Amino acid sequence: MSKNFKELQDETIAIRKHIDRTYQKEHSNPLYLTSSFIFDSAEEMAAVFADEQEGNIYSRYSNPNVDELIEKVALLEEAENGWATSSGMAAVFTTFAALLKAGDHIVSSRSVFGSTHRLFTEIFPKWGITTTYVDALDYEGYSNAIQENTKILYLETPSNPALEIIDIERVANICKAKNILFAVDNCFATPILQKPIALGADISIHSTTKYMDGQGRTLGGLILGSNEIIAKMEAFARHTGPALSPFNAWIISKSIETLSLRVHHMSNGALELAKRLENHPAISFVKYPFLESHPNVEVAKKQMKAGGGIVTFELKGGLDAGRKFLNNLEIFSLTPNLGDAKSIATHPASTTHSKLKPEERLAVGISDGLVRLSIGLEHIEDLWKDLENALI
Ligand SMILES: *Cc1c(COP(=O)(O)O)cnc(C)c1O
């Protein structure tokens, strides 16, 4: 079956892109749970090791299930190539570690995933790599923060958990003018809703743990970019070992077959619930990228197909009201994951962002009463009843 996948729509790619299944003619994709691969002769082995012949050697370098996942998501992201890692954080770490050296500098949007913040503030400084934060929507600030030694600009949009929407095309133009690389953590949007590389970014990064798995089973990460960039990822990752397990790759690739259905369904539910929450007396504000009241709704509609499954809102009653709300929920799970079929509620001030100082939390839009919902696939009226009951 030979297809020009670039001519196909996302939903078709997500289902029909698969590894060769010529051996037993399985319809469902087989799992290659093997650490190494054998050769028919010394000559063949030598040729594969010398890169003169294609072939798998060892699953820390490549594996058919991992390759299937990479090729599928590279098509969805309109990227030339990709590299898979054992978690989203391994993808974030590998990206910087492969591209930067001591003395280099990163410019980042201020509101980044908690562990990414730790990487910038606690781990990279040990190796002489420094980071300057810029407020998410301060475009002049991005430009001004770029120094002689700046190699890469990094951002998350929609941001977590404040759901700020940064104009990817606008930042891409700043990076091109300054001749630095531009990487986007595309975890919240998925390539179904947003394609950073098509909008001018050099690198798109994923935690597949979230929407791509979609059922909260596996950890995984992906880095998408040009052949030149991915060659650097490979040179670093082959010898440092953040490889994705073939089993996880098999699960994630299978899950992506329903990614578009899931994220669109979750987005519809999230928008409807956001509208209802906006009218609730216990709530001071609701943030959702496609709500007309969102300050960046025009940018969101320009670069995203739908608003995604995350809704945030602020309880007027602050920290106490946040705890009470979580304890009153009966359907929503209390767990830090997101993008799962099961709806999830978190209270960032007491969990994911509890290690930040209160003023650092406020700088990224996290007040004491802020609640983050990840809308899953349960019936929307059951979810609404659960929220209403918990808000009393
Ligand atoms: C979860 C997450 C990560 C880290 O991914 P893991 O798979 O948990 O390591 C990175 N960025 C964002 C935006 C995330 O939500």
Short mmCIF file of C-alpha atoms and ligand atoms in Angstrom, two decimals:
data_model
loop_
_atom_site.label_atom_id
_atom_site.label_comp_id
_atom_site.label_asym_id
_atom_site.label_seq_id
_atom_site.Cartn_x
_atom_site.Cartn_y
_atom_site.Cartn_z
CA MET A 1 0.00 0.00 0.00
CA SER A 2 1.81 3.09 -1.15
CA LYS A 3 0.16 6.41 -0.50
CA ASN A 4 1.26 9.98 -0.69
CA PHE A 5 0.34 10.71 2.90
CA LYS A 6 1.01 14.43 2.49
CA GLU A 7 -2.15 14.63 0.36
CA LEU A 8 -4.33 13.00 3.03
CA GLN A 9 -6.28 14.61 5.87
CA ASP A 10 -5.15 14.24 9.50
CA GLU A 11 -7.84 11.70 10.41
CA THR A 12 -6.80 9.42 7.55
CA ILE A 13 -3.08 9.75 8.30
CA ALA A 14 -3.71 8.99 11.98
CA ILE A 15 -5.37 5.69 11.06
CA ARG A 16 -3.62 4.58 7.87
CA LYS A 17 0.05 5.40 8.52
CA HIS A 18 1.62 2.19 9.78
CA ILE A 19 4.68 0.02 9.57
CA ASP A 20 4.94 -2.78 7.00
CA ARG A 21 2.80 -5.71 8.04
CA THR A 22 4.00 -8.25 5.52
CA TYR A 23 4.94 -11.08 7.87
CA GLN A 24 1.66 -12.44 9.30
CA LYS A 25 -0.58 -9.91 7.51
CA GLU A 26 -1.97 -8.58 10.80
CA HIS A 27 -4.64 -5.93 10.40
CA SER A 28 -3.91 -4.46 13.83
CA ASN A 29 -0.32 -3.30 14.00
CA PRO A 30 2.06 -5.83 15.60
CA LEU A 31 4.20 -5.05 18.63
CA TYR A 32 7.98 -5.42 18.24
CA LEU A 33 8.86 -5.93 21.89
CA THR A 34 12.55 -6.59 21.38
CA SER A 35 15.66 -4.88 22.65
CA SER A 36 17.84 -5.82 19.68
CA PHE A 37 17.62 -7.03 16.07
CA ILE A 38 19.55 -9.82 14.34
CA PHE A 39 21.50 -9.88 11.09
CA ASP A 40 21.85 -12.58 8.44
CA SER A 41 25.57 -12.05 7.93
CA ALA A 42 28.60 -10.21 9.18
CA GLU A 43 28.45 -8.13 5.99
CA GLU A 44 24.84 -7.06 6.58
CA MET A 45 25.59 -6.20 10.20
CA ALA A 46 28.61 -4.14 9.15
CA ALA A 47 26.59 -2.30 6.49
CA VAL A 48 23.78 -1.39 8.92
CA PHE A 49 26.27 -0.24 11.56
CA ALA A 50 28.04 1.89 8.93
CA ASP A 51 24.71 3.50 7.87
CA GLU A 52 25.18 2.06 4.37
CA GLN A 53 22.01 -0.02 4.70
CA GLU A 54 18.72 0.70 6.48
CA GLY A 55 17.91 -1.50 9.42
CA ASN A 56 17.26 -1.63 13.14
CA ILE A 57 20.13 -2.46 15.48
CA TYR A 58 19.01 -1.86 19.03
CA SER A 59 15.80 -0.35 20.46
CA ARG A 60 17.68 2.48 22.18
CA TYR A 61 18.41 3.70 18.61
CA SER A 62 15.29 2.69 16.69
CA ASN A 63 12.40 0.26 16.72
CA PRO A 64 9.56 -0.31 14.19
CA ASN A 65 6.81 0.70 16.64
CA VAL A 66 8.67 3.84 17.66
CA ASP A 67 9.33 4.68 13.99
CA GLU A 68 5.66 4.28 13.16
CA LEU A 69 4.70 6.75 15.91
CA ILE A 70 7.37 9.25 14.80
CA GLU A 71 6.41 9.06 11.12
CA LYS A 72 2.72 9.42 11.92
CA VAL A 73 3.11 12.49 14.15
CA ALA A 74 5.71 14.06 11.79
CA LEU A 75 3.05 13.91 9.05
CA LEU A 76 0.42 15.41 11.37
CA GLU A 77 2.84 18.19 12.43
CA GLU A 78 4.01 18.82 8.83
CA ALA A 79 7.56 18.16 10.02
CA GLU A 80 10.32 16.43 8.05
CA ASN A 81 11.28 14.11 10.87
CA GLY A 82 11.03 13.36 14.57
CA TRP A 83 12.53 11.67 17.62
CA ALA A 84 10.63 9.83 20.37
CA THR A 85 11.50 9.86 24.07
CA SER A 86 10.44 8.09 27.26
CA SER A 87 8.41 11.07 28.54
CA GLY A 88 7.49 14.63 27.65
CA MET A 89 10.17 15.93 29.98
CA ALA A 90 12.76 13.70 28.26
CA ALA A 91 11.70 15.40 25.01
CA VAL A 92 12.09 18.88 26.51
CA PHE A 93 15.45 17.99 28.07
CA THR A 94 16.76 16.24 24.94
CA THR A 95 15.85 19.23 22.77
CA PHE A 96 17.95 21.66 24.81
CA ALA A 97 20.75 19.25 25.69
CA ALA A 98 21.23 18.32 22.04
CA LEU A 99 21.29 21.91 20.77
CA LEU A 100 22.99 23.92 23.54
CA LYS A 101 26.43 24.13 25.14
CA ALA A 102 27.83 25.92 28.19
CA GLY A 103 27.47 29.69 27.79
CA ASP A 104 24.34 29.49 25.65
CA HIS A 105 21.13 31.30 26.53
CA ILE A 106 17.41 30.48 26.29
CA VAL A 107 14.52 32.92 26.03
CA SER A 108 11.26 31.41 27.30
CA SER A 109 7.69 32.46 27.92
CA ARG A 110 7.24 32.79 31.67
CA SER A 111 4.36 30.42 32.05
CA VAL A 112 5.85 26.95 31.40
CA PHE A 113 5.19 23.44 32.69
CA GLY A 114 6.48 23.03 36.27
CA SER A 115 9.32 20.59 35.48
CA THR A 116 10.43 22.69 32.50
CA HIS A 117 10.69 25.64 34.91
CA ARG A 118 12.92 23.51 37.19
CA LEU A 119 15.10 22.61 34.20
CA PHE A 120 15.60 26.31 33.38
CA THR A 121 16.13 27.52 36.94
CA GLU A 122 17.88 24.64 38.74
CA ILE A 123 19.45 22.17 36.28
CA PHE A 124 20.71 24.10 33.24
CA PRO A 125 22.42 26.83 35.30
CA LYS A 126 24.73 24.09 36.72
CA TRP A 127 26.04 23.67 33.17
CA GLY A 128 26.29 27.38 32.41
CA ILE A 129 23.08 27.56 30.35
CA THR A 130 20.87 30.47 31.40
CA THR A 131 17.27 31.43 30.71
CA THR A 132 15.45 34.74 30.53
CA TYR A 133 11.69 34.67 31.07
CA VAL A 134 9.37 37.00 29.19
CA ASP A 135 5.67 37.54 29.96
CA ALA A 136 3.64 35.43 27.55
CA LEU A 137 2.18 38.28 25.49
CA ASP A 138 5.13 40.71 25.61
CA TYR A 139 6.30 40.45 21.97
CA GLU A 140 8.70 43.34 22.27
CA GLY A 141 10.03 41.66 25.41
CA TYR A 142 10.89 38.50 23.42
CA SER A 143 12.81 40.54 20.90
CA ASN A 144 14.63 42.56 23.58
CA ALA A 145 15.57 39.45 25.61
CA ILE A 146 17.47 37.89 22.70
CA GLN A 147 21.22 38.28 23.29
CA GLU A 148 24.38 37.42 21.30
CA ASN A 149 24.49 33.98 22.95
CA THR A 150 20.74 33.21 22.67
CA LYS A 151 20.28 30.00 20.70
CA ILE A 152 16.62 29.20 21.17
CA LEU A 153 13.27 30.72 22.05
CA TYR A 154 10.81 28.41 23.78
CA LEU A 155 7.12 28.73 24.57
CA GLU A 156 3.93 26.90 25.46
CA THR A 157 0.62 27.92 23.91
CA PRO A 158 -2.02 27.51 25.24
CA SER A 159 -0.01 27.99 28.41
CA ASN A 160 -0.49 25.89 31.53
CA PRO A 161 -2.63 26.60 33.49
CA ALA A 162 -3.37 30.26 32.62
CA LEU A 163 -4.34 29.37 29.00
CA GLU A 164 -2.67 32.41 27.48
CA ILE A 165 -2.52 32.23 23.69
CA ILE A 166 0.76 33.36 22.15
CA ASP A 167 0.82 34.28 18.44
CA ILE A 168 3.16 31.63 17.00
CA GLU A 169 3.60 33.32 13.61
CA ARG A 170 4.53 36.61 15.26
CA VAL A 171 7.16 35.00 17.49
CA ALA A 172 8.46 32.93 14.53
CA ASN A 173 9.12 36.17 12.65
CA ILE A 174 11.06 37.59 15.63
CA CYS A 175 13.19 34.42 15.78
CA LYS A 176 13.86 34.43 12.02
CA ALA A 177 14.93 38.08 12.14
CA LYS A 178 17.34 37.28 15.01
CA ASN A 179 18.46 33.98 13.47
CA ILE A 180 17.67 31.79 16.48
CA LEU A 181 15.74 28.54 16.77
CA PHE A 182 12.10 28.55 17.88
CA ALA A 183 10.56 25.63 19.79
CA VAL A 184 6.92 25.24 20.87
CA ASP A 185 5.56 22.80 23.45
CA ASN A 186 2.42 21.73 21.56
CA CYS A 187 1.13 19.34 24.22
CA PHE A 188 -2.09 21.20 25.09
CA ALA A 189 -3.23 21.69 21.50
CA THR A 190 -2.03 18.48 19.78
CA PRO A 191 -1.23 18.60 16.03
CA ILE A 192 -4.94 18.13 15.35
CA LEU A 193 -5.71 21.63 16.66
CA GLN A 194 -2.43 23.49 16.09
CA LYS A 195 0.61 23.00 13.83
CA PRO A 196 3.49 25.15 15.11
CA ILE A 197 5.95 24.13 12.36
CA ALA A 198 3.47 25.12 9.64
CA LEU A 199 3.18 28.47 11.49
CA GLY A 200 6.97 29.02 11.37
CA ALA A 201 8.41 27.24 14.43
CA ASP A 202 11.50 25.04 14.00
CA ILE A 203 10.63 22.47 16.64
CA SER A 204 7.38 21.12 18.08
CA ILE A 205 7.51 19.14 21.34
CA HIS A 206 4.94 16.78 22.84
CA SER A 207 4.18 14.93 25.99
CA THR A 208 2.33 12.00 24.39
CA THR A 209 1.30 11.12 27.95
CA LYS A 210 -1.61 13.51 27.65
CA TYR A 211 -3.98 13.65 24.64
CA MET A 212 -2.06 11.25 22.40
CA ASP A 213 -2.32 8.33 24.81
CA GLY A 214 -5.68 9.74 25.86
CA GLN A 215 -6.41 7.06 28.42
CA GLY A 216 -3.73 7.81 31.00
CA ARG A 217 -1.71 4.60 30.54
CA THR A 218 1.73 5.47 29.24
CA LEU A 219 4.44 8.13 29.44
CA GLY A 220 6.06 9.30 26.22
CA GLY A 221 7.46 12.31 24.38
CA LEU A 222 8.13 13.49 20.84
CA ILE A 223 10.34 16.09 19.16
CA LEU A 224 9.44 17.12 15.60
CA GLY A 225 11.56 19.20 13.25
CA SER A 226 13.80 19.27 10.17
CA ASN A 227 16.14 16.40 9.29
CA GLU A 228 19.03 18.62 10.37
CA ILE A 229 17.57 19.25 13.84
CA ILE A 230 16.47 15.66 14.37
CA ALA A 231 19.96 14.41 13.41
CA LYS A 232 21.22 16.40 16.42
CA MET A 233 18.56 14.83 18.66
CA GLU A 234 19.59 11.39 17.45
CA ALA A 235 23.30 12.06 18.00
CA PHE A 236 22.54 13.01 21.61
CA ALA A 237 19.79 10.53 22.47
CA ARG A 238 21.33 7.36 21.00
CA HIS A 239 24.10 7.56 23.58
CA THR A 240 22.25 9.01 26.57
CA GLY A 241 19.26 6.64 26.51
CA PRO A 242 15.93 8.51 26.83
CA ALA A 243 14.40 5.95 24.42
CA LEU A 244 10.64 5.36 24.21
CA SER A 245 9.61 1.79 25.00
CA PRO A 246 8.21 -0.06 21.93
CA PHE A 247 5.22 -1.10 24.05
CA ASN A 248 4.39 2.52 24.86
CA ALA A 249 4.93 3.53 21.22
CA TRP A 250 2.51 0.79 20.12
CA ILE A 251 -0.17 2.01 22.58
CA ILE A 252 0.31 5.68 21.68
CA SER A 253 0.29 5.09 17.92
CA LYS A 254 -2.91 3.04 18.21
CA SER A 255 -4.49 5.76 20.37
CA ILE A 256 -3.71 8.46 17.80
CA GLU A 257 -6.18 6.71 15.47
CA THR A 258 -8.94 8.38 17.56
CA LEU A 259 -7.06 11.59 18.49
CA SER A 260 -9.08 13.90 16.23
CA LEU A 261 -12.43 12.50 17.40
CA ARG A 262 -11.37 12.84 21.02
CA VAL A 263 -9.90 16.35 20.95
CA HIS A 264 -12.82 17.76 18.98
CA HIS A 265 -15.34 16.12 21.31
CA MET A 266 -13.41 17.35 24.36
CA SER A 267 -13.17 20.85 22.85
CA ASN A 268 -16.93 21.02 22.26
CA GLY A 269 -17.61 19.90 25.83
CA ALA A 270 -15.04 22.29 27.27
CA LEU A 271 -16.48 25.29 25.39
CA GLU A 272 -20.03 24.48 26.52
CA LEU A 273 -18.99 24.00 30.17
CA ALA A 274 -16.86 27.18 30.06
CA LYS A 275 -19.91 29.16 28.91
CA ARG A 276 -22.05 27.73 31.72
CA LEU A 277 -19.33 28.33 34.35
CA GLU A 278 -19.01 31.95 33.22
CA ASN A 279 -22.50 32.60 34.59
CA HIS A 280 -21.95 30.91 37.96
CA PRO A 281 -22.03 33.26 41.01
CA ALA A 282 -19.18 31.45 42.86
CA ILE A 283 -16.75 32.11 40.00
CA SER A 284 -14.91 35.38 39.34
CA PHE A 285 -13.63 34.49 35.84
CA VAL A 286 -13.39 31.61 33.37
CA LYS A 287 -10.60 31.21 30.83
CA TYR A 288 -11.01 29.17 27.67
CA PRO A 289 -9.25 29.99 24.37
CA PHE A 290 -12.45 30.04 22.27
CA LEU A 291 -14.61 31.99 24.75
CA GLU A 292 -15.44 35.42 23.37
CA SER A 293 -14.28 36.90 26.71
CA HIS A 294 -10.74 35.44 26.33
CA PRO A 295 -8.30 38.33 25.74
CA ASN A 296 -6.52 36.44 22.94
CA VAL A 297 -9.55 34.80 21.30
CA GLU A 298 -8.69 36.21 17.86
CA VAL A 299 -5.19 34.73 17.91
CA ALA A 300 -6.63 31.45 19.21
CA LYS A 301 -9.08 31.27 16.31
CA LYS A 302 -6.34 32.16 13.83
CA GLN A 303 -3.92 29.41 14.88
CA MET A 304 -6.14 26.71 16.45
CA LYS A 305 -8.96 24.63 14.98
CA ALA A 306 -10.74 24.43 18.37
CA GLY A 307 -9.98 25.49 21.93
CA GLY A 308 -8.85 22.15 23.38
CA GLY A 309 -10.01 20.29 26.47
CA ILE A 310 -8.64 22.52 29.25
CA VAL A 311 -10.77 25.12 31.06
CA THR A 312 -9.55 27.21 33.97
CA PHE A 313 -11.57 29.34 36.35
CA GLU A 314 -11.12 31.25 39.57
CA LEU A 315 -13.21 30.64 42.67
CA LYS A 316 -14.10 33.82 44.53
CA GLY A 317 -13.43 32.01 47.82
CA GLY A 318 -9.69 31.45 47.17
CA LEU A 319 -7.64 28.55 48.63
CA ASP A 320 -10.37 27.23 50.95
CA ALA A 321 -13.01 27.28 48.23
CA GLY A 322 -10.58 25.46 45.91
CA ARG A 323 -10.04 22.64 48.40
CA LYS A 324 -13.76 22.38 49.16
CA PHE A 325 -14.59 22.29 45.46
CA LEU A 326 -12.17 19.42 44.82
CA ASN A 327 -13.47 17.47 47.80
CA ASN A 328 -17.09 17.87 46.65
CA LEU A 329 -16.48 16.43 43.16
CA GLU A 330 -17.77 12.91 42.54
CA ILE A 331 -17.06 12.31 38.84
CA PHE A 332 -14.01 14.48 38.10
CA SER A 333 -10.77 12.75 39.20
CA LEU A 334 -8.22 14.50 41.41
CA THR A 335 -4.98 13.72 39.60
CA PRO A 336 -2.29 15.80 37.86
CA ASN A 337 -2.74 14.24 34.39
CA LEU A 338 -4.74 15.85 31.55
CA GLY A 339 -6.07 14.91 28.13
CA ASP A 340 -7.54 11.67 29.51
CA ALA A 341 -10.97 10.19 28.64
CA LYS A 342 -11.70 10.71 32.33
CA SER A 343 -12.35 14.33 33.30
CA ILE A 344 -9.85 15.73 35.79
CA ALA A 345 -9.77 18.68 38.19
CA THR A 346 -6.62 20.18 39.69
CA HIS A 347 -5.86 23.06 41.98
CA PRO A 348 -2.42 24.31 40.79
CA ALA A 349 -1.66 26.52 43.84
CA SER A 350 -1.68 23.50 46.16
CA THR A 351 -0.31 20.87 43.70
CA THR A 352 1.54 21.34 40.36
CA HIS A 353 2.78 24.85 41.18
CA SER A 354 3.05 24.53 44.97
CA LYS A 355 6.87 24.70 44.82
CA LEU A 356 6.77 28.18 43.32
CA LYS A 357 6.69 31.20 45.58
CA PRO A 358 3.24 32.91 45.72
CA GLU A 359 4.55 35.89 43.72
CA GLU A 360 6.04 33.56 41.07
CA ARG A 361 2.66 31.82 40.85
CA LEU A 362 0.86 35.11 40.36
CA ALA A 363 3.34 36.11 37.64
CA VAL A 364 2.14 33.11 35.61
CA GLY A 365 -1.51 33.78 36.37
CA ILE A 366 -2.08 31.29 39.19
CA SER A 367 -4.13 32.75 42.00
CA ASP A 368 -5.10 30.77 45.12
CA GLY A 369 -8.61 30.07 43.81
CA LEU A 370 -7.57 28.94 40.32
CA VAL A 371 -8.93 25.55 39.25
CA ARG A 372 -7.93 23.67 36.09
CA LEU A 373 -10.33 21.24 34.45
CA SER A 374 -9.38 18.71 31.79
CA ILE A 375 -12.65 17.80 30.11
CA GLY A 376 -12.86 14.12 29.18
CA LEU A 377 -15.35 12.06 27.26
CA GLU A 378 -18.12 11.46 29.83
CA HIS A 379 -21.61 12.83 29.07
CA ILE A 380 -21.53 16.60 29.37
CA GLU A 381 -24.72 16.81 31.47
CA ASP A 382 -23.22 14.47 34.08
CA LEU A 383 -20.09 16.62 34.18
CA TRP A 384 -22.14 19.79 34.52
CA LYS A 385 -24.16 18.32 37.42
CA ASP A 386 -20.93 17.31 39.15
CA LEU A 387 -19.51 20.85 38.78
CA GLU A 388 -22.74 22.49 39.94
CA ASN A 389 -22.92 20.24 43.01
CA ALA A 390 -19.27 20.89 43.87
CA LEU A 391 -19.64 24.66 43.53
CA ILE A 392 -22.26 24.90 46.26
C1 LIG B 1 2.89 16.90 30.97
C2 LIG B 1 3.59 17.98 30.27
C3 LIG B 1 4.96 17.91 30.02
C4 LIG B 1 5.82 16.78 30.53
O1 LIG B 1 5.42 15.54 30.02
P1 LIG B 1 5.65 14.15 30.79
O2 LIG B 1 5.20 13.15 29.78
O3 LIG B 1 4.81 14.19 32.03
O4 LIG B 1 7.10 14.05 31.11
C5 LIG B 1 5.55 18.95 29.32
N1 LIG B 1 4.83 20.01 28.90
C6 LIG B 1 3.51 20.11 29.12
C7 LIG B 1 2.77 21.30 28.62
C8 LIG B 1 2.83 19.10 29.81
O5 LIG B 1 1.52 19.21 30.03
#
